[in-house]
């Protein structure tokens, strides 16, 4: 770290006053700063180490933070005992300390350090559920086991085999041609089961109705092709705006034949892809939309209209998977919940959902939140740009008055993050929730000086990312 800490948030007087956001660019000493802020909270708030929550994104990061915080405690303790310490924060902070009082607080922290709630948010929720098990009617002895992946895959496999056996050949062909498989469905379903508020997109499509409509349009298109083929070819030959080089006497009959083959091969041909840079599927060459803005009027044939309707169905086939996922979520969620109740099992996602639901409870939720604020008055949240909606809701309900700038002045909430480093959709991370929290923060500090890289590299990277819109959102 640099030796001058003038203006550095690690020494800011008001950093613990309510809701503070610390934005830390990559390599700017975030972990060092966070560890020393925890050290300050121990001293200035006379807080016990088991009352200070420090949440980060991974267990590895939590282990590193735990080590760094303990090292900071030991460094200040050594300095107060008269030993030489090289850390610039300790040197700058030492004049603020009262040796006899603060040595006692640091030794107490070291003695209780094993109890420090420095963990992932899953670890925090596990602690809350264990401590509050009687008030929220949760078994304290439930086994924590991440079994849902195997359960989901097995359940999807059973259901998918049942669908393929029970549905007619056309429906099975449509579902397979749309790229559905047990593996892909299981992957999508796991994401939905980890966040029960997540909406399915695009809108689910009923497979029975989809298949019936596709069959009707395909049959009508085959009839129209047989009846209108010659007239359509003549229209292409004489109509102004039609590309004669493309729609030549040689190509048009060949493409009509290909269209007939494509229609006859449905539903399997739904998965067909054009080949070559300028290639198109047969239905795309004769659909009315192919001539929009090219000819004065669209082709006056039922075939052209029908092909557009078929194309709209093909484009919307992603809704088939959404429909399957909606059905699966309802069915397997019940099966998994029943099995976990029978075996007294909780998964890591359950820890979040049970904590959130307990805090949501209309009759007991606010009382629980108040008890937790008294139990954990100081909360640090690291890597908060990667927090998902469920985790954000837990944090907000835990410290709702602090988010609003109200409540007990002894409460402190410090969020640490950087939207430029967000992993976005991984594990449902919600960058917009972070941006909303940033707007609510009473104080915002910034760590912007890179401590790792040489100046030339930093300047070059800044130039590279200086273009407008490089991060898609101006707020980032």
Coordinates of C-alpha atoms in Angstrom, one line a residue:
X1 CA 0.0 0.0 0.0
X2 CA 1.1 3.6 -0.5
X3 CA 2.4 5.2 2.7
X4 CA 0.2 8.4 2.5
X5 CA -3.4 7.7 3.6
X6 CA -4.6 11.3 3.2
X7 CA -8.2 11.1 2.1
X8 CA -8.3 7.4 2.1
X9 CA -11.7 6.0 3.3
X10 CA -9.9 3.6 5.7
X11 CA -9.5 6.6 8.0
X12 CA -12.8 8.4 7.2
X13 CA -14.5 9.7 10.3
X14 CA -18.1 9.0 9.1
X15 CA -17.6 5.6 7.4
X16 CA -19.7 3.8 10.1
X17 CA -22.5 6.3 10.1
X18 CA -25.4 4.3 8.7
X19 CA -25.2 3.1 5.1
X20 CA -21.8 3.5 3.3
X21 CA -20.8 2.3 -0.1
X22 CA -17.1 1.7 -0.9
X23 CA -16.4 1.2 -4.6
X24 CA -13.1 -0.5 -5.1
X25 CA -11.5 -0.8 -8.6
X26 CA -9.4 -3.9 -9.2
X27 CA -6.1 -4.0 -7.4
X28 CA -6.8 -1.0 -5.2
X29 CA -6.3 -2.6 -1.8
X30 CA -9.9 -3.5 -1.1
X31 CA -9.2 -6.5 1.2
X32 CA -6.6 -4.5 3.1
X33 CA -9.1 -1.6 3.5
X34 CA -11.9 -3.9 4.5
X35 CA -9.8 -5.7 7.1
X36 CA -8.8 -2.4 8.7
X37 CA -12.3 -1.1 8.7
X38 CA -13.3 -4.2 10.7
X39 CA -10.4 -3.4 13.1
X40 CA -11.7 0.1 13.5
X41 CA -15.2 -1.1 14.3
X42 CA -13.8 -3.3 17.0
X43 CA -12.1 -0.3 18.6
X44 CA -14.4 2.6 17.9
X45 CA -17.8 0.8 18.4
X46 CA -16.5 -1.4 21.2
X47 CA -18.1 -4.2 19.3
X48 CA -17.4 -7.9 19.9
X49 CA -16.0 -9.7 17.0
X50 CA -19.0 -12.1 17.0
X51 CA -21.3 -9.1 16.4
X52 CA -19.6 -7.9 13.2
X53 CA -20.9 -9.7 10.1
X54 CA -18.5 -9.8 7.1
X55 CA -20.0 -11.4 4.0
X56 CA -18.2 -12.2 0.8
X57 CA -18.9 -14.2 -2.3
X58 CA -16.9 -17.4 -2.0
X59 CA -15.5 -19.6 0.9
X60 CA -12.0 -19.0 -0.4
X61 CA -12.5 -15.2 -0.2
X62 CA -14.0 -15.6 3.3
X63 CA -11.0 -17.6 4.5
X64 CA -8.7 -14.9 3.1
X65 CA -10.7 -12.1 4.8
X66 CA -10.7 -14.0 8.1
X67 CA -6.9 -14.3 7.9
X68 CA -6.4 -10.7 7.0
X69 CA -8.7 -9.4 9.8
X70 CA -6.9 -11.6 12.4
X71 CA -3.6 -10.3 11.1
X72 CA -4.8 -6.7 11.4
X73 CA -5.9 -7.3 15.0
X74 CA -2.6 -8.9 15.9
X75 CA -0.6 -6.0 14.2
X76 CA -2.5 -3.3 16.1
X77 CA -2.1 -5.3 19.4
X78 CA 1.6 -5.6 18.8
X79 CA 1.9 -1.8 18.0
X80 CA 0.0 -0.9 21.2
X81 CA 2.4 -3.2 23.1
X82 CA 5.3 -1.1 21.8
X83 CA 6.5 -3.2 18.9
X84 CA 7.4 -1.8 15.5
X85 CA 4.8 -2.4 12.9
X86 CA 5.3 -1.4 9.2
X87 CA 1.7 -1.3 8.1
X88 CA 0.8 2.3 7.0
X89 CA -2.7 2.0 8.5
X90 CA -1.4 1.0 11.9
X91 CA 1.0 3.8 11.9
X92 CA -1.7 6.4 11.0
X93 CA -4.3 4.9 13.3
X94 CA -2.1 4.5 16.4
X95 CA -2.4 8.1 17.6
X96 CA -6.2 7.6 17.9
X97 CA -5.9 4.7 20.2
X98 CA -6.0 4.4 24.0
X99 CA -3.5 1.6 24.7
X100 CA -5.0 0.1 27.9
X101 CA -8.6 0.2 26.7
X102 CA -7.9 -0.9 23.1
X103 CA -5.5 -3.7 24.1
X104 CA -8.4 -5.2 26.1
X105 CA -10.8 -5.0 23.1
X106 CA -8.2 -6.5 20.8
X107 CA -7.4 -9.4 23.1
X108 CA -11.2 -10.0 23.6
X109 CA -11.5 -10.1 19.8
X110 CA -8.7 -12.6 19.4
X111 CA -10.1 -14.8 22.1
X112 CA -13.5 -14.9 20.4
X113 CA -12.2 -15.0 16.8
X114 CA -13.4 -18.5 16.0
X115 CA -16.9 -17.2 16.6
X116 CA -16.6 -14.3 14.1
X117 CA -19.3 -14.4 11.4
X118 CA -16.9 -14.0 8.5
X119 CA -18.4 -16.1 5.7
X120 CA -20.4 -16.3 2.5
X121 CA -24.0 -15.2 2.8
X122 CA -24.9 -18.9 2.8
X123 CA -22.8 -19.3 6.0
X124 CA -24.5 -16.2 7.5
X125 CA -28.0 -17.7 6.8
X126 CA -26.9 -21.0 8.2
X127 CA -25.9 -19.3 11.4
X128 CA -29.2 -17.3 11.6
X129 CA -31.3 -20.4 11.1
X130 CA -29.4 -22.2 13.8
X131 CA -29.5 -19.3 16.3
X132 CA -33.2 -18.5 15.6
X133 CA -34.4 -22.1 15.0
X134 CA -37.1 -22.0 17.7
X135 CA -38.6 -18.7 16.7
X136 CA -38.7 -19.5 13.0
X137 CA -39.7 -23.2 13.4
X138 CA -36.8 -24.7 11.6
X139 CA -35.0 -27.8 12.7
X140 CA -31.6 -26.9 14.1
X141 CA -30.2 -30.4 13.3
X142 CA -31.1 -30.6 9.6
X143 CA -28.3 -32.0 7.5
X144 CA -26.8 -29.6 5.1
X145 CA -26.3 -31.4 1.8
X146 CA -26.3 -30.1 -1.7
X147 CA -28.2 -32.9 -3.3
X148 CA -30.5 -31.0 -5.6
X149 CA -28.3 -31.4 -8.7
X150 CA -28.6 -35.1 -8.7
X151 CA -32.3 -35.0 -7.8
X152 CA -33.1 -32.5 -10.5
X153 CA -31.2 -34.5 -13.2
X154 CA -32.9 -37.8 -12.1
X155 CA -36.3 -36.2 -11.9
X156 CA -36.0 -34.5 -15.3
X157 CA -34.8 -37.8 -16.9
X158 CA -37.9 -39.6 -15.6
X159 CA -40.3 -36.9 -16.7
X160 CA -38.6 -36.5 -20.1
X161 CA -38.8 -40.2 -20.8
X162 CA -42.5 -40.1 -19.9
X163 CA -43.1 -37.2 -22.3
X164 CA -41.3 -39.0 -25.2
X165 CA -43.3 -42.2 -24.6
X166 CA -46.8 -40.6 -24.1
X167 CA -46.8 -37.8 -26.7
X168 CA -47.5 -38.5 -30.4
X169 CA -44.7 -38.6 -33.0
X170 CA -45.3 -35.0 -34.2
X171 CA -45.1 -33.6 -30.7
X172 CA -42.0 -35.5 -30.0
X173 CA -40.4 -34.4 -33.3
X174 CA -41.2 -30.8 -32.6
X175 CA -39.7 -30.9 -29.1
X176 CA -36.5 -32.6 -30.2
X177 CA -36.1 -30.4 -33.3
X178 CA -36.4 -27.4 -30.9
X179 CA -33.3 -28.6 -29.2
X180 CA -34.8 -29.9 -26.0
X181 CA -33.1 -32.6 -24.1
X182 CA -33.1 -33.8 -20.5
X183 CA -29.6 -32.3 -20.0
X184 CA -30.7 -28.8 -21.2
X185 CA -33.9 -28.9 -19.3
X186 CA -32.1 -29.9 -16.1
X187 CA -29.6 -27.1 -16.5
X188 CA -32.4 -24.5 -17.0
X189 CA -34.4 -25.9 -14.1
X190 CA -31.6 -25.7 -11.6
X191 CA -31.3 -22.0 -12.2
X192 CA -35.1 -21.6 -11.6
X193 CA -35.0 -23.7 -8.4
X194 CA -32.3 -21.5 -6.9
X195 CA -34.5 -18.4 -7.2
X196 CA -38.2 -19.0 -6.9
X197 CA -38.9 -15.4 -7.8
X198 CA -37.2 -15.7 -11.2
X199 CA -39.6 -15.4 -14.1
X200 CA -39.4 -17.8 -17.0
X201 CA -38.5 -16.2 -20.3
X202 CA -39.7 -16.1 -23.0
X203 CA -43.3 -16.7 -22.2
X204 CA -44.1 -20.4 -21.9
X205 CA -45.9 -21.9 -25.0
X206 CA -48.3 -24.8 -24.7
X207 CA -46.8 -27.6 -26.7
X208 CA -50.2 -29.2 -27.7
X209 CA -51.4 -25.9 -29.2
X210 CA -48.1 -25.2 -30.9
X211 CA -48.0 -28.6 -32.6
X212 CA -51.6 -28.4 -33.7
X213 CA -51.0 -25.0 -35.3
X214 CA -47.8 -26.0 -37.0
X215 CA -49.5 -29.1 -38.4
X216 CA -52.4 -27.0 -39.7
X217 CA -50.1 -24.5 -41.3
X218 CA -47.8 -27.1 -42.8
X219 CA -50.8 -28.9 -44.4
X220 CA -52.2 -25.6 -45.8
X221 CA -48.8 -24.6 -47.1
X222 CA -48.4 -27.9 -49.0
X223 CA -51.8 -27.4 -50.6
X224 CA -51.0 -23.8 -51.5
X225 CA -47.6 -24.8 -53.0
X226 CA -49.2 -27.4 -55.2
X227 CA -51.9 -24.9 -56.4
X228 CA -49.9 -21.7 -56.7
X229 CA -46.4 -22.8 -57.7
X230 CA -46.6 -21.9 -61.4
X231 CA -48.4 -18.6 -60.7
X232 CA -45.9 -17.6 -58.0
X233 CA -43.0 -18.4 -60.4
X234 CA -44.6 -16.1 -63.1
X235 CA -45.1 -13.3 -60.5
X236 CA -41.4 -13.5 -59.6
X237 CA -40.5 -13.3 -63.3
X238 CA -42.5 -10.2 -64.1
X239 CA -42.7 -8.2 -60.9
X240 CA -40.6 -5.1 -60.6
X241 CA -38.0 -5.1 -57.8
X242 CA -37.5 -8.9 -57.7
X243 CA -33.8 -9.9 -58.1
X244 CA -33.8 -11.8 -61.4
X245 CA -30.3 -13.0 -60.8
X246 CA -31.3 -14.7 -57.6
X247 CA -34.9 -15.7 -58.6
X248 CA -33.8 -17.1 -61.9
X249 CA -35.5 -19.7 -64.1
X250 CA -33.0 -22.3 -62.9
X251 CA -33.2 -21.4 -59.2
X252 CA -37.0 -20.9 -58.6
X253 CA -38.1 -24.5 -59.5
X254 CA -35.2 -25.9 -57.5
X255 CA -36.1 -23.8 -54.5
X256 CA -39.8 -24.8 -54.8
X257 CA -38.7 -28.5 -54.7
X258 CA -36.6 -27.8 -51.6
X259 CA -39.6 -26.1 -50.0
X260 CA -41.8 -29.1 -50.7
X261 CA -39.1 -31.4 -49.2
X262 CA -38.8 -29.1 -46.1
X263 CA -42.6 -29.2 -45.6
X264 CA -42.8 -33.0 -46.0
X265 CA -40.0 -33.5 -43.6
X266 CA -41.6 -31.6 -40.7
X267 CA -41.3 -31.6 -37.8
X268 CA -37.7 -32.9 -38.1
X269 CA -36.8 -30.2 -40.6
X270 CA -37.5 -27.5 -37.9
X271 CA -33.8 -27.8 -36.9
X272 CA -32.5 -27.3 -40.5
X273 CA -30.0 -24.4 -40.9
X274 CA -29.0 -22.6 -44.0
X275 CA -25.6 -23.4 -45.4
X276 CA -23.2 -20.9 -46.9
X277 CA -22.8 -17.2 -46.2
X278 CA -25.7 -16.1 -48.5
X279 CA -27.8 -19.3 -48.1
X280 CA -31.5 -19.2 -46.9
X281 CA -34.0 -21.8 -46.0
X282 CA -36.6 -22.5 -48.6
X283 CA -39.4 -21.0 -46.5
X284 CA -37.5 -17.8 -46.2
X285 CA -37.2 -17.3 -50.0
X286 CA -40.9 -17.4 -50.6
X287 CA -42.4 -15.9 -47.5
X288 CA -44.1 -12.5 -47.9
X289 CA -41.6 -10.9 -45.6
X290 CA -38.8 -11.7 -48.1
X291 CA -40.2 -9.0 -50.4
X292 CA -41.1 -6.3 -47.9
X293 CA -39.7 -3.0 -49.2
X294 CA -38.6 -4.7 -52.4
X295 CA -41.8 -4.9 -54.4
X296 CA -44.6 -2.5 -54.5
X297 CA -47.0 -5.1 -53.0
X298 CA -46.4 -8.4 -51.3
X299 CA -46.9 -11.6 -53.3
X300 CA -50.6 -12.2 -53.8
X301 CA -50.5 -15.8 -52.7
X302 CA -51.7 -17.8 -49.7
X303 CA -48.3 -19.6 -49.7
X304 CA -46.4 -16.4 -49.0
X305 CA -48.6 -15.6 -46.0
X306 CA -48.6 -19.1 -44.6
X307 CA -44.8 -19.3 -44.8
X308 CA -44.6 -16.1 -42.7
X309 CA -46.9 -17.7 -40.1
X310 CA -44.8 -20.8 -40.1
X311 CA -41.7 -18.7 -39.6
X312 CA -43.2 -16.9 -36.7
X313 CA -43.9 -20.3 -35.0
X314 CA -40.3 -21.5 -35.7
X315 CA -38.9 -18.3 -34.2
X316 CA -41.1 -18.6 -31.2
X317 CA -40.2 -22.2 -30.5
X318 CA -38.0 -21.1 -27.5
X319 CA -41.3 -20.8 -25.7
X320 CA -41.7 -24.6 -25.9
X321 CA -38.7 -25.0 -23.6
X322 CA -40.1 -22.3 -21.3
X323 CA -43.4 -24.3 -21.2
X324 CA -41.5 -27.5 -20.3
X325 CA -39.5 -25.7 -17.6
X326 CA -42.7 -24.2 -16.1
X327 CA -44.2 -27.7 -15.9
X328 CA -41.1 -29.2 -14.5
X329 CA -40.5 -26.5 -11.9
X330 CA -44.0 -27.0 -10.5
X331 CA -43.7 -30.8 -10.4
X332 CA -40.1 -31.3 -9.3
X333 CA -40.2 -28.5 -6.7
X334 CA -42.9 -30.5 -4.9
X335 CA -41.0 -33.8 -5.2
X336 CA -37.8 -32.3 -3.9
X337 CA -39.5 -30.5 -1.0
X338 CA -41.2 -33.6 0.1
X339 CA -38.0 -35.7 0.0
X340 CA -36.1 -33.0 2.0
X341 CA -38.8 -32.9 4.6
X342 CA -38.7 -36.7 5.0
X343 CA -34.9 -36.9 5.2
X344 CA -34.4 -33.6 7.2
X345 CA -32.1 -32.2 4.6
X346 CA -31.4 -28.6 3.7
X347 CA -29.4 -27.4 0.7
X348 CA -27.3 -24.3 0.3
X349 CA -30.1 -22.6 -1.6
X350 CA -32.5 -23.6 1.1
X351 CA -30.5 -21.6 3.6
X352 CA -31.1 -18.4 1.6
X353 CA -34.8 -19.1 0.8
X354 CA -35.7 -20.1 4.4
X355 CA -34.0 -17.0 5.8
X356 CA -35.6 -14.8 3.3
X357 CA -39.1 -16.3 4.0
X358 CA -38.6 -16.0 7.7
X359 CA -37.8 -12.3 7.3
X360 CA -40.8 -11.9 4.9
X361 CA -43.2 -13.4 7.4
X362 CA -46.0 -10.9 8.1
X363 CA -46.4 -11.7 11.7
X364 CA -42.8 -12.5 12.8
X365 CA -40.5 -11.1 10.1
X366 CA -39.9 -7.7 11.5
X367 CA -39.4 -8.9 15.0
X368 CA -36.8 -11.4 13.7
X369 CA -35.1 -8.6 11.8
X370 CA -34.9 -6.4 14.9
X371 CA -33.4 -9.3 16.9
X372 CA -30.8 -9.8 14.2
X373 CA -29.9 -6.1 14.1
X374 CA -29.3 -6.2 17.8
X375 CA -27.2 -9.3 17.4
X376 CA -25.3 -8.1 14.4
X377 CA -25.3 -4.2 14.4
X378 CA -22.4 -3.9 12.0
X379 CA -22.5 -5.6 8.6
X380 CA -19.8 -5.5 5.8
X381 CA -20.8 -7.0 2.4
X382 CA -17.9 -7.6 0.0
X383 CA -18.3 -8.2 -3.7
X384 CA -21.9 -6.9 -3.5
X385 CA -22.1 -6.3 -7.2
X386 CA -22.4 -10.1 -7.6
X387 CA -25.4 -10.4 -5.2
X388 CA -28.5 -12.0 -6.5
X389 CA -32.1 -10.8 -5.8
X390 CA -32.7 -13.2 -3.0
X391 CA -29.5 -12.2 -1.2
X392 CA -30.3 -8.6 -1.7
X393 CA -33.7 -9.0 -0.1
X394 CA -32.1 -10.7 2.9
X395 CA -29.6 -7.9 3.4
X396 CA -32.2 -5.2 2.9
X397 CA -34.6 -6.8 5.4
X398 CA -31.8 -7.3 7.9
X399 CA -30.8 -3.6 7.8
X400 CA -33.9 -1.9 6.3
X401 CA -33.7 1.2 8.5
X402 CA -30.0 1.6 7.6
X403 CA -30.8 1.3 3.9
X404 CA -33.4 4.1 4.4
X405 CA -31.1 6.2 6.4
X406 CA -33.2 5.8 9.5
X407 CA -33.0 3.9 12.8
X408 CA -30.4 3.3 15.5
X409 CA -27.2 5.3 14.9
X410 CA -25.3 2.3 16.3
X411 CA -26.2 0.3 13.2
X412 CA -23.6 0.3 10.4
X413 CA -23.9 -1.2 6.9
X414 CA -20.8 -1.0 4.6
X415 CA -21.2 -2.4 1.0
X416 CA -18.0 -3.0 -1.0
X417 CA -18.1 -3.6 -4.7
X418 CA -17.3 -2.6 -8.2
X419 CA -19.9 -2.8 -11.0
X420 CA -17.1 -3.1 -13.6
X421 CA -16.2 -6.5 -12.1
X422 CA -19.7 -7.9 -11.9
X423 CA -20.1 -11.4 -13.2
X424 CA -23.7 -10.5 -14.1
X425 CA -25.9 -13.5 -14.8
X426 CA -23.6 -16.0 -13.2
X427 CA -25.7 -17.4 -10.3
X428 CA -28.3 -14.8 -11.0
X429 CA -26.2 -11.8 -10.0
X430 CA -28.3 -8.6 -10.3
X431 CA -26.2 -5.6 -11.3
X432 CA -29.3 -3.3 -11.3
X433 CA -29.9 -4.2 -7.6
X434 CA -26.4 -3.0 -6.9
X435 CA -26.9 0.2 -8.9
X436 CA -30.1 0.9 -6.9
X437 CA -28.3 0.3 -3.6
X438 CA -25.5 2.7 -4.8
X439 CA -28.2 5.4 -5.3
X440 CA -29.4 4.9 -1.7
X441 CA -26.0 5.1 0.0
X442 CA -25.6 8.1 2.3
X443 CA -21.9 8.1 1.7
X444 CA -19.8 6.9 -1.2
X445 CA -16.1 6.3 -1.2
X446 CA -13.9 5.2 -4.0
X447 CA -10.6 3.3 -4.1
X448 CA -9.2 4.2 -7.5
X449 CA -5.4 3.9 -7.2
X450 CA -4.1 0.6 -8.4
X451 CA -1.6 -0.9 -6.1
X452 CA -0.6 -4.0 -8.1
X453 CA 0.2 -2.9 -11.7
X454 CA 2.8 -0.5 -13.1
X455 CA 1.6 2.9 -14.2
X456 CA 2.2 2.2 -17.9
X457 CA -0.2 -0.8 -17.8
X458 CA -2.8 1.1 -15.9
X459 CA -2.7 4.0 -18.4
X460 CA -2.9 1.6 -21.3
X461 CA -5.9 -0.2 -19.8
X462 CA -7.7 3.1 -19.0
X463 CA -7.2 4.1 -22.7
X464 CA -8.6 0.8 -23.8
X465 CA -11.8 1.1 -21.8
X466 CA -12.2 4.8 -22.2
X467 CA -14.6 4.5 -25.2
X468 CA -18.2 5.5 -24.6
X469 CA -20.6 2.7 -23.8
X470 CA -17.8 0.1 -23.3
X471 CA -19.6 -1.1 -20.1
X472 CA -23.1 -0.9 -21.8
X473 CA -24.5 1.2 -18.9
X474 CA -23.4 4.8 -18.2
X475 CA -23.8 4.1 -14.4
X476 CA -21.1 1.5 -14.6

